[in-house]
């Protein structure tokens, strides 16, 4: 791209109704604030694929200099991302993937690895006795859902006595997880562990179990580990979750790379994989401080 004195970045967010996505947008805004020449406009699709397609169409029409997108679901968003990319707009895809490779860069956590670590944790915790596991999955067409499931299955492989007794979708949402868990509890007299694909799912399942006075009968595993008062690290400190895994938003990395693309004309790496940390009672308080939790 040609060097300019200011750049307009369009950021298409899948669903700002979720705390982790609020954190992502905040990190993008904070990183961009360090670069007065960057202006970021945000759009929220509210978990609606058609709205997100329209948001991106809108950014293409506005001729943004760069598009950042965290797609709600992979398949429905693939064509419009390609359309932006083919129109010469550099595209950074964040956290959830699209199909194919018509984008400039993908930045995200290693969902397969996180799922695997969660599975290994569960396999170890249940030990030789084994036990019954409930899986509360994320939105069906979002890539982290499949990857967190596949990784988990791999992680529990070493322990043949781990049994998945229910696996249901709650679209990443706490309220939906409560409803889903309500019926799972009724159908299953013995549950040892709940694996939520994100912290809100695990917390929702916990609330449901507590309502049924069964929360002490089982352990809860989550993913995200936001360092906020209602985030996963605090939930581990307060004993509702046994473990959660840091899933970085990539907001800062997206802006760093946008600068490289727009201002330095650099050819950036196609894929950037962000790390994770396992958060348990042992390190939760330290990590909360380290990540600047208040
Ligand atoms: C928020 C969220 C996070 C999760 C990520 C997966 O929408 O569900 O909780 O880690 O998306 O893409």
Short mmCIF file of C-alpha atoms and ligand atoms in Angstrom, two decimals:
data_model
loop_
_atom_site.label_atom_id
_atom_site.label_comp_id
_atom_site.label_asym_id
_atom_site.label_seq_id
_atom_site.Cartn_x
_atom_site.Cartn_y
_atom_site.Cartn_z
CA UNK A 1 0.00 0.00 0.00
CA UNK A 2 0.98 3.65 -0.58
CA UNK A 3 2.30 5.59 2.38
CA UNK A 4 -0.29 7.99 3.77
CA UNK A 5 -0.45 10.44 6.65
CA UNK A 6 -3.37 8.64 8.25
CA UNK A 7 -5.01 5.25 7.96
CA UNK A 8 -8.55 4.02 8.51
CA UNK A 9 -8.90 0.52 9.96
CA UNK A 10 -12.26 -1.27 10.02
CA UNK A 11 -12.68 -3.79 12.83
CA UNK A 12 -15.52 -6.27 12.41
CA UNK A 13 -16.36 -7.93 15.74
CA UNK A 14 -18.46 -11.10 15.95
CA UNK A 15 -20.32 -10.34 19.17
CA UNK A 16 -19.59 -7.55 21.58
CA UNK A 17 -22.08 -9.07 23.99
CA UNK A 18 -19.28 -11.32 25.29
CA UNK A 19 -16.69 -10.06 27.81
CA UNK A 20 -13.74 -11.62 26.00
CA UNK A 21 -14.67 -9.64 22.86
CA UNK A 22 -14.98 -6.41 24.82
CA UNK A 23 -11.40 -7.09 26.00
CA UNK A 24 -10.31 -7.67 22.38
CA UNK A 25 -11.78 -4.36 21.20
CA UNK A 26 -10.28 -2.55 24.21
CA UNK A 27 -6.83 -3.95 23.44
CA UNK A 28 -7.14 -2.92 19.80
CA UNK A 29 -8.21 0.60 20.81
CA UNK A 30 -5.42 0.90 23.39
CA UNK A 31 -2.75 -0.29 20.94
CA UNK A 32 -4.06 2.00 18.18
CA UNK A 33 -4.03 4.97 20.59
CA UNK A 34 -0.22 4.68 20.54
CA UNK A 35 -0.36 5.51 16.82
CA UNK A 36 -2.11 8.85 16.29
CA UNK A 37 -2.09 8.24 12.52
CA UNK A 38 -4.43 5.24 12.94
CA UNK A 39 -8.18 5.55 13.23
CA UNK A 40 -10.15 2.41 14.04
CA UNK A 41 -13.89 2.12 13.47
CA UNK A 42 -15.64 -0.79 15.14
CA UNK A 43 -18.70 -2.74 13.97
CA UNK A 44 -20.54 -5.33 16.07
CA UNK A 45 -22.34 -8.20 14.35
CA UNK A 46 -24.07 -9.35 17.58
CA UNK A 47 -23.53 -13.02 16.64
CA UNK A 48 -25.39 -12.57 13.35
CA UNK A 49 -23.53 -13.76 10.22
CA UNK A 50 -25.59 -11.63 7.81
CA UNK A 51 -25.01 -8.53 9.90
CA UNK A 52 -21.25 -9.26 9.87
CA UNK A 53 -21.27 -9.71 6.09
CA UNK A 54 -23.03 -6.32 5.79
CA UNK A 55 -20.49 -4.75 8.18
CA UNK A 56 -17.60 -5.92 6.00
CA UNK A 57 -19.38 -4.83 2.79
CA UNK A 58 -19.73 -1.45 4.42
CA UNK A 59 -16.00 -1.29 5.23
CA UNK A 60 -15.17 -2.25 1.63
CA UNK A 61 -17.39 0.57 0.38
CA UNK A 62 -15.77 3.02 2.80
CA UNK A 63 -12.44 1.93 1.31
CA UNK A 64 -10.82 1.24 4.66
CA UNK A 65 -7.02 0.88 4.47
CA UNK A 66 -7.10 -2.39 6.40
CA UNK A 67 -9.70 -4.78 7.76
CA UNK A 68 -9.47 -6.66 11.05
CA UNK A 69 -12.14 -9.32 11.48
CA UNK A 70 -12.98 -11.82 14.18
CA UNK A 71 -15.53 -13.88 12.25
CA UNK A 72 -18.60 -15.26 13.97
CA UNK A 73 -18.60 -18.48 11.94
CA UNK A 74 -16.10 -19.61 9.31
CA UNK A 75 -18.13 -20.67 6.29
CA UNK A 76 -20.63 -17.79 6.04
CA UNK A 77 -17.89 -15.14 6.36
CA UNK A 78 -15.36 -16.64 3.95
CA UNK A 79 -16.69 -15.04 0.75
CA UNK A 80 -16.90 -11.48 2.05
CA UNK A 81 -13.42 -11.68 3.57
CA UNK A 82 -12.14 -12.84 0.17
CA UNK A 83 -14.02 -9.98 -1.48
CA UNK A 84 -12.22 -7.43 0.73
CA UNK A 85 -8.87 -9.12 0.16
CA UNK A 86 -9.40 -9.31 -3.61
CA UNK A 87 -10.29 -5.60 -3.56
CA UNK A 88 -6.74 -4.98 -2.32
CA UNK A 89 -7.61 -4.38 1.33
CA UNK A 90 -5.14 -6.12 3.66
CA UNK A 91 -7.11 -8.40 5.99
CA UNK A 92 -6.08 -9.60 9.45
CA UNK A 93 -8.27 -12.46 10.71
CA UNK A 94 -8.36 -12.70 14.50
CA UNK A 95 -9.10 -15.69 16.78
CA UNK A 96 -11.75 -17.53 14.72
CA UNK A 97 -10.79 -18.61 11.22
CA UNK A 98 -12.37 -18.43 7.78
CA UNK A 99 -12.00 -21.15 5.13
CA UNK A 100 -9.24 -21.06 2.52
CA UNK A 101 -6.38 -18.56 2.50
CA UNK A 102 -7.75 -15.36 0.96
CA UNK A 103 -6.55 -13.05 3.75
CA UNK A 104 -3.26 -11.40 4.66
CA UNK A 105 -2.70 -12.83 8.11
CA UNK A 106 -4.31 -14.98 10.76
CA UNK A 107 -3.55 -14.29 14.44
CA UNK A 108 -4.94 -16.50 17.18
CA UNK A 109 -4.42 -18.82 20.11
CA UNK A 110 -3.75 -22.53 19.65
CA UNK A 111 -7.23 -23.92 20.28
CA UNK A 112 -6.27 -27.51 19.56
CA UNK A 113 -3.46 -27.31 22.11
CA UNK A 114 -5.67 -25.65 24.73
CA UNK A 115 -8.30 -28.38 24.26
CA UNK A 116 -5.60 -31.02 24.57
CA UNK A 117 -4.22 -29.52 27.78
CA UNK A 118 -7.75 -29.39 29.20
CA UNK A 119 -8.23 -33.04 28.25
CA UNK A 120 -4.95 -34.08 29.86
CA UNK A 121 -5.89 -32.18 33.01
CA UNK A 122 -9.24 -33.99 33.16
CA UNK A 123 -7.68 -37.40 32.43
CA UNK A 124 -5.19 -36.89 35.24
CA UNK A 125 -7.74 -35.53 37.70
CA UNK A 126 -10.08 -38.47 37.19
CA UNK A 127 -7.22 -40.96 37.43
CA UNK A 128 -7.68 -44.73 37.32
CA UNK A 129 -11.22 -44.53 38.67
CA UNK A 130 -12.24 -42.46 35.68
CA UNK A 131 -15.50 -40.55 35.63
CA UNK A 132 -18.29 -38.83 33.75
CA UNK A 133 -17.60 -35.68 31.75
CA UNK A 134 -20.03 -33.13 30.34
CA UNK A 135 -18.88 -30.95 27.46
CA UNK A 136 -20.53 -27.56 26.92
CA UNK A 137 -19.49 -26.58 23.42
CA UNK A 138 -19.20 -23.24 21.64
CA UNK A 139 -21.02 -22.08 18.52
CA UNK A 140 -21.11 -24.91 15.97
CA UNK A 141 -19.59 -23.14 12.95
CA UNK A 142 -16.87 -21.27 14.85
CA UNK A 143 -13.46 -22.90 14.36
CA UNK A 144 -12.36 -22.80 18.04
CA UNK A 145 -15.36 -24.97 18.87
CA UNK A 146 -14.20 -27.84 16.65
CA UNK A 147 -10.55 -27.39 17.62
CA UNK A 148 -11.25 -27.27 21.36
CA UNK A 149 -13.34 -30.42 21.02
CA UNK A 150 -10.78 -32.31 18.91
CA UNK A 151 -7.91 -31.30 21.19
CA UNK A 152 -9.85 -32.42 24.25
CA UNK A 153 -10.60 -35.83 22.77
CA UNK A 154 -6.91 -36.24 22.09
CA UNK A 155 -6.04 -35.14 25.62
CA UNK A 156 -8.30 -37.69 27.34
CA UNK A 157 -7.18 -40.55 25.08
CA UNK A 158 -4.61 -41.73 27.63
CA UNK A 159 -7.34 -42.51 30.18
CA UNK A 160 -9.86 -45.07 28.87
CA UNK A 161 -12.07 -44.55 31.93
CA UNK A 162 -12.99 -40.99 31.05
CA UNK A 163 -16.51 -41.06 29.68
CA UNK A 164 -18.24 -38.18 27.89
CA UNK A 165 -21.86 -38.52 28.99
CA UNK A 166 -23.18 -35.35 27.30
CA UNK A 167 -21.85 -32.92 24.72
CA UNK A 168 -24.02 -29.95 23.84
CA UNK A 169 -23.84 -26.57 22.26
CA UNK A 170 -24.38 -23.34 24.22
CA UNK A 171 -23.02 -20.89 21.63
CA UNK A 172 -20.34 -19.53 24.05
CA UNK A 173 -23.07 -17.88 26.15
CA UNK A 174 -23.45 -18.07 29.93
CA UNK A 175 -27.26 -17.87 29.95
CA UNK A 176 -27.58 -20.53 27.32
CA UNK A 177 -25.13 -22.74 29.25
CA UNK A 178 -27.38 -22.52 32.31
CA UNK A 179 -30.38 -23.80 30.32
CA UNK A 180 -28.37 -26.52 28.58
CA UNK A 181 -26.86 -27.70 31.87
CA UNK A 182 -30.27 -27.73 33.59
CA UNK A 183 -31.43 -30.52 31.30
CA UNK A 184 -28.09 -32.35 31.34
CA UNK A 185 -28.27 -32.46 35.15
CA UNK A 186 -31.71 -33.98 35.01
CA UNK A 187 -30.60 -36.67 32.59
CA UNK A 188 -27.36 -37.53 34.42
CA UNK A 189 -27.31 -38.64 38.02
CA UNK A 190 -23.52 -38.65 38.22
CA UNK A 191 -21.29 -36.00 36.72
CA UNK A 192 -17.64 -35.56 37.73
CA UNK A 193 -16.37 -32.81 35.45
CA UNK A 194 -17.81 -30.14 33.18
CA UNK A 195 -15.59 -28.95 30.32
CA UNK A 196 -16.83 -25.58 29.08
CA UNK A 197 -15.43 -24.34 25.77
CA UNK A 198 -15.09 -20.91 27.40
CA UNK A 199 -15.33 -19.51 30.90
CA UNK A 200 -18.89 -18.17 30.50
CA UNK A 201 -20.02 -21.72 29.53
CA UNK A 202 -18.27 -23.23 32.56
CA UNK A 203 -19.64 -20.51 34.86
CA UNK A 204 -23.14 -20.99 33.45
CA UNK A 205 -22.90 -24.73 34.10
CA UNK A 206 -21.71 -23.96 37.63
CA UNK A 207 -24.72 -21.73 38.29
CA UNK A 208 -27.05 -24.45 37.03
CA UNK A 209 -25.38 -27.08 39.22
CA UNK A 210 -25.53 -24.74 42.21
CA UNK A 211 -29.24 -24.15 41.64
CA UNK A 212 -29.67 -27.93 41.74
CA UNK A 213 -27.42 -28.11 44.86
CA UNK A 214 -25.02 -30.34 42.96
CA UNK A 215 -22.06 -27.98 42.42
CA UNK A 216 -19.85 -29.79 44.96
CA UNK A 217 -20.30 -33.11 43.22
CA UNK A 218 -18.32 -31.96 40.15
CA UNK A 219 -15.41 -29.84 38.95
CA UNK A 220 -15.48 -27.16 36.27
CA UNK A 221 -12.96 -26.45 33.50
CA UNK A 222 -12.99 -23.29 31.38
CA UNK A 223 -11.04 -21.35 28.73
CA UNK A 224 -10.26 -17.59 28.35
CA UNK A 225 -8.85 -16.57 31.77
CA UNK A 226 -9.65 -12.87 31.55
CA UNK A 227 -7.93 -10.94 34.37
CA UNK A 228 -11.12 -9.11 35.33
CA UNK A 229 -13.35 -9.23 38.44
CA UNK A 230 -15.87 -11.46 36.64
CA UNK A 231 -13.29 -13.31 34.53
CA UNK A 232 -11.92 -16.85 34.69
CA UNK A 233 -8.81 -16.22 36.79
CA UNK A 234 -10.95 -14.83 39.63
CA UNK A 235 -13.30 -17.81 39.20
CA UNK A 236 -10.32 -20.12 39.83
CA UNK A 237 -9.23 -18.01 42.84
CA UNK A 238 -12.76 -18.18 44.21
CA UNK A 239 -12.98 -21.94 43.64
CA UNK A 240 -15.77 -22.13 41.06
CA UNK A 241 -13.43 -23.25 38.29
CA UNK A 242 -10.62 -25.79 38.87
CA UNK A 243 -8.67 -24.68 35.87
CA UNK A 244 -8.83 -22.27 32.95
CA UNK A 245 -6.51 -21.53 30.03
CA UNK A 246 -5.35 -18.13 28.87
CA UNK A 247 -6.73 -17.42 25.39
CA UNK A 248 -5.12 -14.14 24.31
CA UNK A 249 -7.29 -11.84 22.22
CA UNK A 250 -4.49 -10.84 19.84
CA UNK A 251 -5.74 -7.25 19.82
CA UNK A 252 -2.33 -5.71 20.34
CA UNK A 253 -0.66 -8.06 17.85
CA UNK A 254 -3.27 -7.10 15.24
CA UNK A 255 -2.39 -3.42 15.54
CA UNK A 256 1.38 -4.13 15.58
CA UNK A 257 0.99 -6.04 12.34
CA UNK A 258 -1.36 -3.48 10.82
CA UNK A 259 1.41 -0.91 11.33
CA UNK A 260 3.94 -3.20 9.66
CA UNK A 261 1.65 -3.72 6.68
CA UNK A 262 0.43 -0.15 6.26
CA UNK A 263 3.40 1.97 7.26
CA UNK A 264 6.41 -0.23 6.59
CA UNK A 265 5.01 -2.04 3.58
CA UNK A 266 6.22 -5.27 5.17
CA UNK A 267 5.16 -8.70 4.06
CA UNK A 268 3.99 -10.21 7.34
CA UNK A 269 3.84 -13.86 8.40
CA UNK A 270 0.70 -15.69 7.25
CA UNK A 271 0.05 -17.21 10.67
CA UNK A 272 0.82 -16.00 14.16
CA UNK A 273 0.06 -18.44 16.98
CA UNK A 274 -0.36 -17.00 20.45
CA UNK A 275 0.61 -18.90 23.60
CA UNK A 276 -1.45 -20.10 26.54
CA UNK A 277 -0.99 -20.56 30.30
CA UNK A 278 -2.75 -23.09 32.50
CA UNK A 279 -4.35 -21.28 35.45
CA UNK A 280 -4.97 -23.30 38.61
CA UNK A 281 -5.24 -22.42 42.32
CA UNK A 282 -1.41 -22.53 42.45
CA UNK A 283 -0.73 -19.62 40.09
CA UNK A 284 -4.10 -17.82 39.79
CA UNK A 285 -3.42 -14.96 42.22
CA UNK A 286 0.05 -14.32 40.74
CA UNK A 287 -1.26 -14.40 37.20
CA UNK A 288 -4.12 -12.08 38.08
CA UNK A 289 -1.59 -9.52 39.30
CA UNK A 290 0.79 -10.14 36.43
CA UNK A 291 -1.93 -9.50 33.85
CA UNK A 292 -2.87 -6.26 35.61
CA UNK A 293 -6.18 -7.49 37.02
CA UNK A 294 -8.06 -5.04 39.24
C1 LIG B 1 -16.11 -14.94 22.78
C2 LIG B 1 -15.52 -16.27 22.72
C3 LIG B 1 -14.50 -16.52 23.78
C4 LIG B 1 -13.80 -17.67 23.17
C5 LIG B 1 -13.70 -17.21 21.75
C6 LIG B 1 -13.59 -18.28 20.77
O1 LIG B 1 -17.01 -14.77 21.73
O2 LIG B 1 -16.56 -17.19 22.83
O3 LIG B 1 -15.04 -16.75 25.03
O4 LIG B 1 -12.62 -17.99 23.74
O5 LIG B 1 -14.86 -16.49 21.51
O6 LIG B 1 -13.59 -17.77 19.48
#
